[in-house]
mmCIF file of C-alpha atoms in Angstrom:
data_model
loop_
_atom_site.group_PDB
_atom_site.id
_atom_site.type_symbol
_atom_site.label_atom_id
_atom_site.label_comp_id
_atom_site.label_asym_id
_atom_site.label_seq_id
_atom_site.Cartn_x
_atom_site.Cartn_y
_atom_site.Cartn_z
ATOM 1 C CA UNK A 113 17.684 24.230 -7.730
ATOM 2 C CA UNK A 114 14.808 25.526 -10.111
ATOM 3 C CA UNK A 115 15.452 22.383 -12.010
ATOM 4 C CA UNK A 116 15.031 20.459 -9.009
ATOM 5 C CA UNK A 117 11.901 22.003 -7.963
ATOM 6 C CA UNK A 118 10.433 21.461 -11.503
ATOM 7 C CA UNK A 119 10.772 17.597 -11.188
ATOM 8 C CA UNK A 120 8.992 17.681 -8.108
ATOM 9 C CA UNK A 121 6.607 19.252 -9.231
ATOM 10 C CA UNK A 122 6.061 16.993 -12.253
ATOM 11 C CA UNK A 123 6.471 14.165 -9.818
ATOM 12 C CA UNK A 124 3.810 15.420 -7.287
ATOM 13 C CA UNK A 125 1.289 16.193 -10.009
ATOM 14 C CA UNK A 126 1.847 12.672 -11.994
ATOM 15 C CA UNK A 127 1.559 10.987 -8.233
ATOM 16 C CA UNK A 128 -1.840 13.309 -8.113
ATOM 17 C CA UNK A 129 -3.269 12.022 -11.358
ATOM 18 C CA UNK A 130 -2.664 8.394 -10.795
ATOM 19 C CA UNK A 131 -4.239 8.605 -7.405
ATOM 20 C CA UNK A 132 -7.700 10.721 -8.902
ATOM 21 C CA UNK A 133 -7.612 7.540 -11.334
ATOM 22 C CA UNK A 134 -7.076 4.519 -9.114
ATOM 23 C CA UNK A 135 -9.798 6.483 -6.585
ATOM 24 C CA UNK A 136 -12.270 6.936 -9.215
ATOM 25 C CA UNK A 137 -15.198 4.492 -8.705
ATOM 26 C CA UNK A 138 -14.906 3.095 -12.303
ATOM 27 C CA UNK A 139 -11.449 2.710 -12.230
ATOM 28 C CA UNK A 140 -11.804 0.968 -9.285
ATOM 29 C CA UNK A 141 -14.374 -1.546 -9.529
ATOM 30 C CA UNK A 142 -13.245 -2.393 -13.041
ATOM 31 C CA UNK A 143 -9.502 -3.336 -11.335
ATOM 32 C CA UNK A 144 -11.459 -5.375 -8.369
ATOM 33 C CA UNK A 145 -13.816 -6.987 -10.498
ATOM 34 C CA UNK A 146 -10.680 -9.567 -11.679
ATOM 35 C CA UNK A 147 -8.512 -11.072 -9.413
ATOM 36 C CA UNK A 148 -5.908 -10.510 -11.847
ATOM 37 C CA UNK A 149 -6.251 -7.165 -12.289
ATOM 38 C CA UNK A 150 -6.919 -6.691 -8.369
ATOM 39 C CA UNK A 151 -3.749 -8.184 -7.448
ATOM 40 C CA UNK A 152 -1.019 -7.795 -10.440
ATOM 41 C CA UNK A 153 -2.230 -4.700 -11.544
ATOM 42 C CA UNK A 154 -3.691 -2.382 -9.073
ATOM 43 C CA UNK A 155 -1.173 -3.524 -6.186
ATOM 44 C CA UNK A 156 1.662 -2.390 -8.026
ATOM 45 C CA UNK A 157 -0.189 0.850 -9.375
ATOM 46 C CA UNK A 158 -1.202 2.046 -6.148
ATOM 47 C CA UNK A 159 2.802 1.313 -5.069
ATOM 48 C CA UNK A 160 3.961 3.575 -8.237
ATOM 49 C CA UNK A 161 2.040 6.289 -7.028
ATOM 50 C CA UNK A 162 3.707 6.101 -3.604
ATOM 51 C CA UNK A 163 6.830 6.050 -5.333
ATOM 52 C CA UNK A 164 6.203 9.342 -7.232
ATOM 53 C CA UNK A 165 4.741 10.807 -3.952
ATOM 54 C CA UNK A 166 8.456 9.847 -2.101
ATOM 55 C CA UNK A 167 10.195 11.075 -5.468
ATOM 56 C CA UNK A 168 8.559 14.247 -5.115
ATOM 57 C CA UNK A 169 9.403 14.902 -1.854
ATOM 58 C CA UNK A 170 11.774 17.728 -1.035
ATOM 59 C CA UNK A 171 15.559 16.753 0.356
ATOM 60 C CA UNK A 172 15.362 17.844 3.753
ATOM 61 C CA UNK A 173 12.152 15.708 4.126
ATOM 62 C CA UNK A 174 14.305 12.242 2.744
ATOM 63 C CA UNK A 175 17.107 13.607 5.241
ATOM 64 C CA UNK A 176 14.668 13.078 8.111
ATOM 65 C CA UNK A 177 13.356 10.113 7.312
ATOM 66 C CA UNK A 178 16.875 8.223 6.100
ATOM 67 C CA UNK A 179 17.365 9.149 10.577
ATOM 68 C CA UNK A 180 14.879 6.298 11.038
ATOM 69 C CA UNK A 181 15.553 4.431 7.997
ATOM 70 C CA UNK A 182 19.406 3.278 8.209
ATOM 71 C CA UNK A 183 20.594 1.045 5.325
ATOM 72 C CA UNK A 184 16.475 1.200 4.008
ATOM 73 C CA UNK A 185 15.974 -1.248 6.320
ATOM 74 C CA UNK A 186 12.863 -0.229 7.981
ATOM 75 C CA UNK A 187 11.514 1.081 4.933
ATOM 76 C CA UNK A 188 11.926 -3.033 3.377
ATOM 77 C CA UNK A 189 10.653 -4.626 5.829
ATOM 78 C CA UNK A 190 7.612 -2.492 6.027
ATOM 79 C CA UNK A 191 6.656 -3.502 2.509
ATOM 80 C CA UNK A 192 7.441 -7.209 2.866
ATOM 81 C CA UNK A 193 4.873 -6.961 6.139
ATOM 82 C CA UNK A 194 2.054 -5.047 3.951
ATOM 83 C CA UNK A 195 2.349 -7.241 0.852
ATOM 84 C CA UNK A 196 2.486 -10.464 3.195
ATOM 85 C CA UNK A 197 -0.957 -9.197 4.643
ATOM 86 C CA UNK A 198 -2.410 -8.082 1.274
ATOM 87 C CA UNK A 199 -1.788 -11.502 -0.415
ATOM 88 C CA UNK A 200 -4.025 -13.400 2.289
ATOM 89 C CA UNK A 201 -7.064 -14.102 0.045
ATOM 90 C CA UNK A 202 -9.398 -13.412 3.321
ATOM 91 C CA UNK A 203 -7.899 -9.648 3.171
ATOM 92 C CA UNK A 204 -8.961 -8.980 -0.330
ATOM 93 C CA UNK A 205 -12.274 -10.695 -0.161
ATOM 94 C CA UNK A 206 -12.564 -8.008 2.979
ATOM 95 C CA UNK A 207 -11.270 -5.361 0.809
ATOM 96 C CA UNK A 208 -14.100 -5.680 -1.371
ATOM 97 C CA UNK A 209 -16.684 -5.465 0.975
ATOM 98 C CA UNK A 210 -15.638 -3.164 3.608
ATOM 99 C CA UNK A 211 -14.657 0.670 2.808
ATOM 100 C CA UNK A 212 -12.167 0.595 5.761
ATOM 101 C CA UNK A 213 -10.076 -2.231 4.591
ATOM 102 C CA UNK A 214 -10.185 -1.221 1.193
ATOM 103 C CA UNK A 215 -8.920 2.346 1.951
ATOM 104 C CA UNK A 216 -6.682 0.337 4.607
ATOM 105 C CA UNK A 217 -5.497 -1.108 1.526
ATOM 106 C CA UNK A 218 -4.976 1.468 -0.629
ATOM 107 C CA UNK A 219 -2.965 3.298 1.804
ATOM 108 C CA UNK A 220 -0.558 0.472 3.039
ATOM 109 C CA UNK A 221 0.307 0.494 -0.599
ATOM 110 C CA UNK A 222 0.750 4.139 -0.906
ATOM 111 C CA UNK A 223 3.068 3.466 1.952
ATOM 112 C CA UNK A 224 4.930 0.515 0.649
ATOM 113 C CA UNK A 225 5.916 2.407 -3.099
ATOM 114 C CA UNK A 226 7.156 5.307 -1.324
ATOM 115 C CA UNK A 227 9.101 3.345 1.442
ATOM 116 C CA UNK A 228 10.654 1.496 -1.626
ATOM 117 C CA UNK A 229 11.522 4.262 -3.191
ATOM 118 C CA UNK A 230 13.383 5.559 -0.283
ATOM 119 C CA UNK A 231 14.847 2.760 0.839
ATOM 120 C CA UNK A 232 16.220 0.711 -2.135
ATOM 121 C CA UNK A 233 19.332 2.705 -2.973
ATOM 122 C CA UNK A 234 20.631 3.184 0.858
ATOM 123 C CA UNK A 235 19.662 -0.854 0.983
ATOM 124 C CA UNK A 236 22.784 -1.447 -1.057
ATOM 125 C CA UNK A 237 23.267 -5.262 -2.377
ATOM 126 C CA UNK A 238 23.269 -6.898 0.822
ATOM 127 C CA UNK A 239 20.119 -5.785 2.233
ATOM 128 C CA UNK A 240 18.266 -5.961 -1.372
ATOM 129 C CA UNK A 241 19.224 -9.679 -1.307
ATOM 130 C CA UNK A 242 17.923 -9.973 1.661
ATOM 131 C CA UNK A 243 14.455 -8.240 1.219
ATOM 132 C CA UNK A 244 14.078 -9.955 -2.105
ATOM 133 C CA UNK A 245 15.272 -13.515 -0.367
ATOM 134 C CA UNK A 246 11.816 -12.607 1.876
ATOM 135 C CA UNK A 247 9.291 -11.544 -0.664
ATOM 136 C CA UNK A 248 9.775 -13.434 -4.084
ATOM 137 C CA UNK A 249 9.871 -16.840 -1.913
ATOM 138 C CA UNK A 250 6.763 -16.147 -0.699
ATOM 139 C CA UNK A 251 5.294 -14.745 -3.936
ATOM 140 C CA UNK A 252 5.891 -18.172 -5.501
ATOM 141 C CA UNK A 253 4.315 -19.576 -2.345
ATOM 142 C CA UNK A 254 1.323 -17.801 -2.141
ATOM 143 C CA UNK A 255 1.270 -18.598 -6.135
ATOM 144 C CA UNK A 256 1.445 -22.076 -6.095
ATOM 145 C CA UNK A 257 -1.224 -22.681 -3.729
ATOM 146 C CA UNK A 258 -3.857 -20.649 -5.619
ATOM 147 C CA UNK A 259 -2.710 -22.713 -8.775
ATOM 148 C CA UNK A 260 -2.900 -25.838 -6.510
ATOM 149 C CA UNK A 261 -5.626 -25.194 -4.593
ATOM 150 C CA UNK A 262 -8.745 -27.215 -5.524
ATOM 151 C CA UNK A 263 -11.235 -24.908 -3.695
ATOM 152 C CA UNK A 264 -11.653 -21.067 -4.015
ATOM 153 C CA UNK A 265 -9.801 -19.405 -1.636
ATOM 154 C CA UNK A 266 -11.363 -15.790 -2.562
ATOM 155 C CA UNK A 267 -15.294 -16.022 -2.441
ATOM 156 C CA UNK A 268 -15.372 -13.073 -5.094
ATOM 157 C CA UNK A 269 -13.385 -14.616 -7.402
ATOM 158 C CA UNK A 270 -13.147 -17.291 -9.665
ATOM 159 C CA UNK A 271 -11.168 -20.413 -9.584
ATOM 160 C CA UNK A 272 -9.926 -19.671 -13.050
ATOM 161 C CA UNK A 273 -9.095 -16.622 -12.435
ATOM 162 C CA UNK A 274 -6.922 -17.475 -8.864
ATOM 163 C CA UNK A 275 -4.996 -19.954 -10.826
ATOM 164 C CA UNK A 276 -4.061 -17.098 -13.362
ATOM 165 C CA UNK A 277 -3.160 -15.114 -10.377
ATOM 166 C CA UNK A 278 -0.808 -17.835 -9.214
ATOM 167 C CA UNK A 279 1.018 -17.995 -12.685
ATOM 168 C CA UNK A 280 1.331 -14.075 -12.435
ATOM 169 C CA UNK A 281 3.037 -14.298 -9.070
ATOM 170 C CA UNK A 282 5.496 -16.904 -10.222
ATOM 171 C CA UNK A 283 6.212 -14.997 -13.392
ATOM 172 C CA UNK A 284 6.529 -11.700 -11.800
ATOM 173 C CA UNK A 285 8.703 -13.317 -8.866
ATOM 174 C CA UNK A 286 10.986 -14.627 -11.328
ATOM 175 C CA UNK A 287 10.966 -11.427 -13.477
ATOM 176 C CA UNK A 288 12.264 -9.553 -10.654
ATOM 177 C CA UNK A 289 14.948 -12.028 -9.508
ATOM 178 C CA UNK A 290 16.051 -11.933 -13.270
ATOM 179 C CA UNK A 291 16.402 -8.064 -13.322
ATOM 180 C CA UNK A 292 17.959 -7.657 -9.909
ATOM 181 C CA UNK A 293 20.472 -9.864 -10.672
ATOM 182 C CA UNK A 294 21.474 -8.768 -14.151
ATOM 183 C CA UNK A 295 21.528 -4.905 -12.306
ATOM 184 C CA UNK A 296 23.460 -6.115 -9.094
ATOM 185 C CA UNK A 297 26.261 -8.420 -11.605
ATOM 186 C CA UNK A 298 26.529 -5.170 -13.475
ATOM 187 C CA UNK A 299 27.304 -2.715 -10.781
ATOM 188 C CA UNK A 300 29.722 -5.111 -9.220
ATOM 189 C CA UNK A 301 31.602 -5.569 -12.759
ATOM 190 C CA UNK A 302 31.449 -1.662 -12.794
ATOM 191 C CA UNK A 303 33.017 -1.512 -9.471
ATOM 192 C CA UNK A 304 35.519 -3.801 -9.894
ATOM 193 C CA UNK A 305 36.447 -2.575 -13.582
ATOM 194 C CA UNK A 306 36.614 1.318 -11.472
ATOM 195 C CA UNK A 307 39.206 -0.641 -8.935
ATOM 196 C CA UNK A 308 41.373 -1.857 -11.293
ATOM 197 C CA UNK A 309 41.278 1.667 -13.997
ATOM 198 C CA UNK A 310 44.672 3.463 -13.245
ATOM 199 C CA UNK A 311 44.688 6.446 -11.540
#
């Protein structure tokens, strides 16, 4: 139990940290400043600190909210809805010029990494396909057209640099698919292999 409580704690105060350093002002307009950095980095460092918030929390908080989260399903489909809204280019140009929406912003994705975190293991293959069946199809959407698109779709930004956002979708799309399936063919192999062990 003591060694349970000690990895929350070292959870909570890492989750801390990285929150003081995405808040910081510096931090922050350095990550908004690029497109790339905006969207590829601090999306998915706000959602790690949501993670480590969820990690840290004690069990009989993740009891009460696996009641209203059966088979992670809520939990998924909660981050598919806030990163569908946070890859319209209108949001983030909004993001950058009103404190709501950017603090909006900041918390949907502190939301969406610790709804991931404690949904993708009661998810279980079938719903994992199915939550990354809605969100890397639409990553490579939403990256083509910024490649494609001859006109700037975020005032603040460059075209340059929305065409280098569209490659980073695509890559990071396929990146995923590649590592869920090479996890997913592995547990299955593991599960047959424990089938088929003698008793």
């Amino acid at each position: 139990m003591k060694r349970l409580d000690c990895r929350h704690g070292h959870q909570l105060a890492l989750a801390l940290t990285l929150l003081v350093v995405l808040a910081w002002p510096g931090v922050r307009q350095w990550l908004e400043a690029s497109m790339s950095r905006h969207m590829l980095l601090q999306f998915p460092l706000w959602m790690a600190a949501g993670h480590l918030l969820a990690d840290a929390l004690p069990r009989r908080a993740r009891v009460a909210i696996a009641g209203s989260n059966a088979h992670g399903i809520a939990g998924l489909v909660g981050v598919v809805v806030v990163l569908s809204v946070l890859m319209v280019p209108r949001v983030l140009d909004l993001a950058l010029r009103d404190a709501g929406i950017e603090a909006a912003k900041c918390a949907g994705l502190l939301v969406a990494g610790a709804a991931l975190r404690v949904s993708w293991r009661p998810a279980g293959l079938v719903v994992q396909s199915f939550f990354l069946g809605m969100l890397l199809p639409m990553m490579v959407v939403v990256g083509q057209l910024y490649i494609d698109s001859p006109l700037r779709l975020c005032n603040a930004y460059l075209l340059d640099d929305q065409v280098r956002v569209g490659r980073g979708l695509i890559a990071l799309a396929a990146l995923v698919a590649m590592v869920w399936l090479t996890q997913a063919a592995w547990r299955l192999m593991r599960s047959e292999g424990a089938q088929l062990a003698p008793p």
